[in-house]
Every structure is written in structure tokens, then in C-alpha cells.
Short mmCIF file of C-alpha atoms and ligand atoms in Angstrom, two decimals:
data_model
loop_
_atom_site.label_atom_id
_atom_site.label_comp_id
_atom_site.label_asym_id
_atom_site.label_seq_id
_atom_site.Cartn_x
_atom_site.Cartn_y
_atom_site.Cartn_z
CA UNK A 9 94.29 82.93 159.39
CA UNK A 10 96.94 80.25 160.04
CA UNK A 11 99.91 80.39 157.70
CA UNK A 12 99.29 76.92 156.20
CA UNK A 13 95.73 77.83 155.25
CA UNK A 14 96.73 81.26 153.94
CA UNK A 15 99.44 79.85 151.65
CA UNK A 16 97.30 76.92 150.48
CA UNK A 17 94.47 79.34 149.65
CA UNK A 18 96.89 81.44 147.62
CA UNK A 19 97.81 78.36 145.58
CA UNK A 20 101.34 77.79 146.92
CA UNK A 21 100.56 74.08 147.34
CA UNK A 22 98.32 71.64 149.15
CA UNK A 23 98.19 72.02 152.93
CA UNK A 24 100.65 69.14 153.20
CA UNK A 25 103.06 70.72 150.73
CA UNK A 26 102.81 74.10 152.41
CA UNK A 27 103.44 72.51 155.80
CA UNK A 28 106.62 71.04 154.34
CA UNK A 29 107.71 74.46 152.99
CA UNK A 30 107.18 75.99 156.42
CA UNK A 31 109.27 73.24 158.04
CA UNK A 32 112.00 73.80 155.42
CA UNK A 33 112.16 77.44 156.54
CA UNK A 34 111.44 79.09 153.19
CA UNK A 35 108.52 81.06 154.64
CA UNK A 36 109.94 84.06 156.48
CA UNK A 37 109.16 87.61 157.49
CA UNK A 38 110.68 90.60 155.71
CA UNK A 39 113.81 90.37 157.90
CA UNK A 40 114.34 86.71 157.01
CA UNK A 41 113.11 85.24 160.32
CA UNK A 42 111.58 81.81 159.70
CA UNK A 43 107.82 81.75 160.37
CA UNK A 44 105.76 79.01 161.99
CA UNK A 45 102.14 78.15 161.22
CA UNK A 46 100.82 80.29 164.10
CA UNK A 47 102.79 83.44 163.09
CA UNK A 48 100.79 86.66 163.29
CA UNK A 49 102.86 88.41 160.61
CA UNK A 50 100.97 90.78 158.30
CA UNK A 51 100.41 89.53 154.73
CA UNK A 52 102.66 92.19 153.19
CA UNK A 53 105.55 91.23 155.51
CA UNK A 54 105.52 87.52 154.64
CA UNK A 55 108.09 86.17 152.16
CA UNK A 56 108.00 82.86 150.28
CA UNK A 57 111.44 81.95 148.95
CA UNK A 58 112.43 85.55 149.75
CA UNK A 59 109.64 86.98 147.58
CA UNK A 60 106.53 88.87 148.74
CA UNK A 61 103.31 86.84 148.70
CA UNK A 62 100.75 87.14 145.94
CA UNK A 63 97.98 89.65 146.71
CA UNK A 64 95.49 88.78 149.44
CA UNK A 65 91.79 88.08 148.92
CA UNK A 66 90.05 90.98 147.14
CA UNK A 67 92.45 91.07 144.20
CA UNK A 68 91.42 92.52 140.82
CA UNK A 69 93.70 92.23 137.80
CA UNK A 70 93.47 92.90 134.12
CA UNK A 71 94.76 90.89 131.21
CA UNK A 72 95.18 91.97 127.62
CA UNK A 73 93.62 88.82 126.23
CA UNK A 74 94.95 87.64 122.89
CA UNK A 75 92.63 85.80 120.52
CA UNK A 76 92.70 82.00 120.72
CA UNK A 77 92.31 81.76 124.52
CA UNK A 78 89.19 80.50 126.29
CA UNK A 79 87.78 82.19 129.44
CA UNK A 80 87.52 79.02 131.49
CA UNK A 81 89.40 77.17 134.22
CA UNK A 82 88.89 73.87 132.39
CA UNK A 83 88.51 73.46 128.65
CA UNK A 84 90.19 71.69 125.80
CA UNK A 85 91.83 74.72 124.17
CA UNK A 86 94.31 77.29 125.48
CA UNK A 87 93.02 78.92 128.68
CA UNK A 88 93.35 82.54 129.75
CA UNK A 89 94.68 81.23 133.10
CA UNK A 90 97.79 79.98 131.28
CA UNK A 91 98.75 83.64 130.84
CA UNK A 92 98.79 84.19 134.64
CA UNK A 93 101.13 82.63 137.23
CA UNK A 94 100.14 78.97 137.69
CA UNK A 95 99.28 79.59 141.39
CA UNK A 96 96.48 81.95 140.40
CA UNK A 97 94.32 79.13 139.07
CA UNK A 98 94.70 77.27 142.39
CA UNK A 99 93.48 80.13 144.60
CA UNK A 100 90.57 79.86 147.01
CA UNK A 101 88.23 81.63 146.67
CA UNK A 102 88.60 81.06 142.97
CA UNK A 103 89.95 83.84 140.75
CA UNK A 104 87.16 84.25 138.18
CA UNK A 105 86.96 86.20 134.97
CA UNK A 106 84.59 89.17 135.23
CA UNK A 107 82.23 88.10 132.49
CA UNK A 108 83.76 86.42 129.46
CA UNK A 109 85.28 87.23 126.13
CA UNK A 110 84.88 84.72 123.30
CA UNK A 111 87.95 82.80 122.29
CA UNK A 112 88.21 84.94 119.13
CA UNK A 113 87.76 88.25 121.00
CA UNK A 114 90.83 90.11 122.27
CA UNK A 115 91.32 92.90 124.79
CA UNK A 116 90.53 93.97 128.30
CA UNK A 117 89.56 91.11 130.60
CA UNK A 118 89.28 91.48 134.37
CA UNK A 119 89.73 88.76 136.98
CA UNK A 120 88.76 88.88 140.64
CA UNK A 121 88.28 86.61 143.65
CA UNK A 122 85.71 89.01 145.10
CA UNK A 123 82.28 87.69 144.13
CA UNK A 124 80.45 90.82 145.26
CA UNK A 125 82.70 93.08 143.18
CA UNK A 126 82.32 90.79 140.17
CA UNK A 127 78.53 90.97 140.30
CA UNK A 128 78.56 94.73 140.68
CA UNK A 129 80.73 95.09 137.56
CA UNK A 130 78.63 92.85 135.36
CA UNK A 131 75.22 93.99 136.61
CA UNK A 132 73.58 96.35 134.09
CA UNK A 133 72.26 98.27 137.14
CA UNK A 134 75.72 99.64 137.83
CA UNK A 135 76.04 100.95 134.31
CA UNK A 136 79.70 100.04 133.75
CA UNK A 137 80.37 100.75 130.06
CA UNK A 138 82.08 98.03 128.03
CA UNK A 139 83.57 99.49 124.87
CA UNK A 140 84.34 97.30 121.86
CA UNK A 141 86.17 97.97 118.62
CA UNK A 142 84.47 96.01 115.88
CA UNK A 143 85.67 95.10 112.39
CA UNK A 144 82.92 93.93 110.07
CA UNK A 145 82.79 91.78 106.96
CA UNK A 146 80.61 94.26 105.07
CA UNK A 147 80.31 98.06 105.02
CA UNK A 148 77.97 99.64 107.56
CA UNK A 149 74.69 100.78 106.02
CA UNK A 150 73.90 103.73 108.27
CA UNK A 151 70.85 102.41 110.10
CA UNK A 152 72.72 100.31 112.69
CA UNK A 153 73.33 103.00 115.35
CA UNK A 154 69.64 103.87 115.59
CA UNK A 155 68.62 100.22 115.90
CA UNK A 156 71.19 99.60 118.65
CA UNK A 157 70.18 102.78 120.51
CA UNK A 158 66.46 101.99 120.37
CA UNK A 159 66.32 99.63 123.35
CA UNK A 160 63.99 97.50 121.22
CA UNK A 161 66.37 95.11 119.50
CA UNK A 162 65.37 91.57 120.35
CA UNK A 163 67.98 88.86 119.76
CA UNK A 164 66.96 85.34 118.86
CA UNK A 165 66.01 83.19 121.87
CA UNK A 166 66.12 86.17 124.27
CA UNK A 167 63.10 87.15 126.35
CA UNK A 168 63.84 90.85 126.74
CA UNK A 169 65.13 93.43 124.28
CA UNK A 170 68.69 94.70 124.54
CA UNK A 171 69.35 97.81 126.56
CA UNK A 172 70.20 100.87 124.44
CA UNK A 173 73.77 100.74 123.14
CA UNK A 174 75.84 103.44 121.47
CA UNK A 175 77.53 102.82 118.13
CA UNK A 176 79.96 105.21 116.53
CA UNK A 177 81.11 104.45 113.00
CA UNK A 178 84.90 104.78 112.76
CA UNK A 179 85.43 103.58 109.18
CA UNK A 180 83.60 101.93 106.30
CA UNK A 181 83.67 98.57 108.08
CA UNK A 182 84.65 99.54 111.61
CA UNK A 183 82.77 100.80 114.65
CA UNK A 184 83.05 101.46 118.37
CA UNK A 185 80.22 99.98 120.35
CA UNK A 186 79.41 100.80 123.98
CA UNK A 187 77.33 98.29 125.94
CA UNK A 188 76.08 98.27 129.52
CA UNK A 189 75.24 94.59 129.68
CA UNK A 190 76.94 91.39 128.57
CA UNK A 191 74.73 88.78 126.97
CA UNK A 192 76.08 85.68 125.29
CA UNK A 193 78.04 86.61 122.12
CA UNK A 194 76.21 89.92 122.30
CA UNK A 195 78.23 92.03 119.86
CA UNK A 196 78.41 89.28 117.24
CA UNK A 197 74.67 88.65 117.54
CA UNK A 198 73.83 92.37 117.34
CA UNK A 199 75.65 92.75 114.06
CA UNK A 200 74.18 89.50 112.75
CA UNK A 201 70.73 90.94 113.57
CA UNK A 202 71.42 93.89 111.23
CA UNK A 203 72.69 91.65 108.43
CA UNK A 204 76.44 91.95 108.98
CA UNK A 205 79.18 89.72 110.37
CA UNK A 206 81.87 90.51 112.95
CA UNK A 207 85.32 89.65 111.62
CA UNK A 208 87.35 90.94 114.55
CA UNK A 209 86.37 92.07 118.02
CA UNK A 210 88.47 93.81 120.65
CA UNK A 211 87.38 95.13 124.05
CA UNK A 212 89.25 98.40 124.46
CA UNK A 213 87.75 99.82 127.64
CA UNK A 214 85.59 99.20 130.70
CA UNK A 215 84.36 102.36 132.46
CA UNK A 216 87.40 104.65 132.35
CA UNK A 217 89.83 101.74 132.41
CA UNK A 218 91.86 101.13 129.25
CA UNK A 219 94.69 98.72 128.48
CA UNK A 220 97.23 101.55 128.27
CA UNK A 221 100.58 100.08 127.24
CA UNK A 222 99.77 96.55 128.42
CA UNK A 223 100.80 94.27 125.57
CA UNK A 224 98.72 91.26 124.40
CA UNK A 225 99.15 88.30 126.77
CA UNK A 226 100.34 90.52 129.65
CA UNK A 227 98.54 91.24 132.94
CA UNK A 228 98.78 93.64 135.85
CA UNK A 229 97.03 94.32 139.15
CA UNK A 230 94.51 97.14 139.31
CA UNK A 231 95.22 99.90 141.81
CA UNK A 232 92.61 100.54 144.51
CA UNK A 233 91.50 103.71 142.75
CA UNK A 234 91.12 101.93 139.39
CA UNK A 235 89.11 99.21 141.14
CA UNK A 236 86.78 101.64 142.89
CA UNK A 237 86.68 103.97 139.89
CA UNK A 238 85.09 101.26 137.75
CA UNK A 239 82.00 101.31 139.96
CA UNK A 240 81.64 105.05 139.76
CA UNK A 241 81.57 105.20 135.98
N1 LIG B 301 80.27 90.20 122.53
C1 LIG B 301 80.66 89.15 121.80
O1 LIG B 301 80.00 88.76 120.84
N2 LIG B 301 81.78 88.50 122.15
C2 LIG B 301 82.55 88.88 123.18
O2 LIG B 301 83.59 88.26 123.44
C3 LIG B 301 82.15 89.99 123.93
C4 LIG B 301 81.00 90.63 123.59
#
């Protein structure tokens, strides 16, 4: 790919702006040699203002989403993209969230520009577990886990019942819920269906992937083994 197109697709500027940067000589190889548009330099050896380029197409990253941020590229409130470098929201192909978390849900949120990977992660067929920590308004009654595990729970305005989900009670009003699908407001609607109300919701894990020591509002790239490991869960 020509350098102008590569840099524009990574969000470094419009083609015109990027062309100007190349003429200014701020796009170089690792040794500092100025590159022209037709350079055949490998992605990892290109420098922009002396810094390595953002990751190439096929990137997967995770964010520890704080509450109060919306999973959208355009919305009125605060957007999860504001927590990433500005360039990331200008990338082509677009860097999408892998599914969504509600504005008031915190925790593990993945982003990728690889549409095929995204669909494999969210498809219930691939059985990638999504694990949520739930805090409820009222004490659990004891019947919830069996209802969620039944594979028969039908949410309002849905045409098919929910797939079996596992609930483990962790306190009087707290639980860990493992889902293999991601319907609209699913956790909140599940607890509403059993007469409770979700007060706080946090996604702690997807497959074997946890947030580790990633603090709220921070992001990091996934390693290749983390990325592939998610599909083998
Ligand atoms: N279920 C919900 O209700 N909200 C989320 O953000 C994720 C799962």
C-alpha cells in the first residue's frame, strides 16, 4: 500500500495532510531516512515524528470502560473513543467495539478493525463466555440460577428464549453471571424478569481474558496469543 494511503487509513490525517507530512520529511524509516510515498518499508520500520506507527489492520485492543461512556462513534454523551488516541476513531477500516456495554456498565470492552474476528467473538456459536459481576437492588431469592440455566427464559419482545446462562451467588445482593450471547441490555433484563433490579454492572472477563491491572479508563493492545485464545475458549 502507498504510504499516503497507509497513513491516512491509520488516521494520521486526510490524504492531503499526510502528503504534506511526507513532504516535510517527518515520515522516516527506523534509521531516520526520509520516506517517499512509494517507499516499500515494512510497517514496523516506519516512523512518524520519530515514533513507530500505530498497529496495522487486524488490531484488537481492550479498554477498562468506566461508567458514563457510550459505546458509539457519534453520540451526545462521552464516547468510549475519547479514551483512546484521537487517531483511532479516524481509522479505516473503522475500529469498532466488539459488542457494546451500556453507558452505566463498566469493565472489559474489546475493539477491533477486523470484522471477521468481531463476528466470531460475538457469535453464540463460538461460545466465548462473557462474565459479569452484578450488584442488585434487592436480595437474591434463590430461584434465579435455575431460571437462567433453563434455556427457557423468554425476555419481552424477543422471539427466542435465552441460551442457558450460569449464575453464581457471591453475596446477598451480588452475583457472577456467565453468558454466551449478548442481547440488548441482556443482564439488566434478565434480572428484571426475575423481579430484581441491577444497580451496578461490571464485565470482568471474556473467555480467559481479564482486565488484570488495567485501571479504569486505560487501554492496551491484546497479544496475538490473547487474541487467538479468545476463540478457543
Ligand atoms: N447486559 C446489560 O444489560 N448491559 C450491558 O452493558 C451488558 C450486558
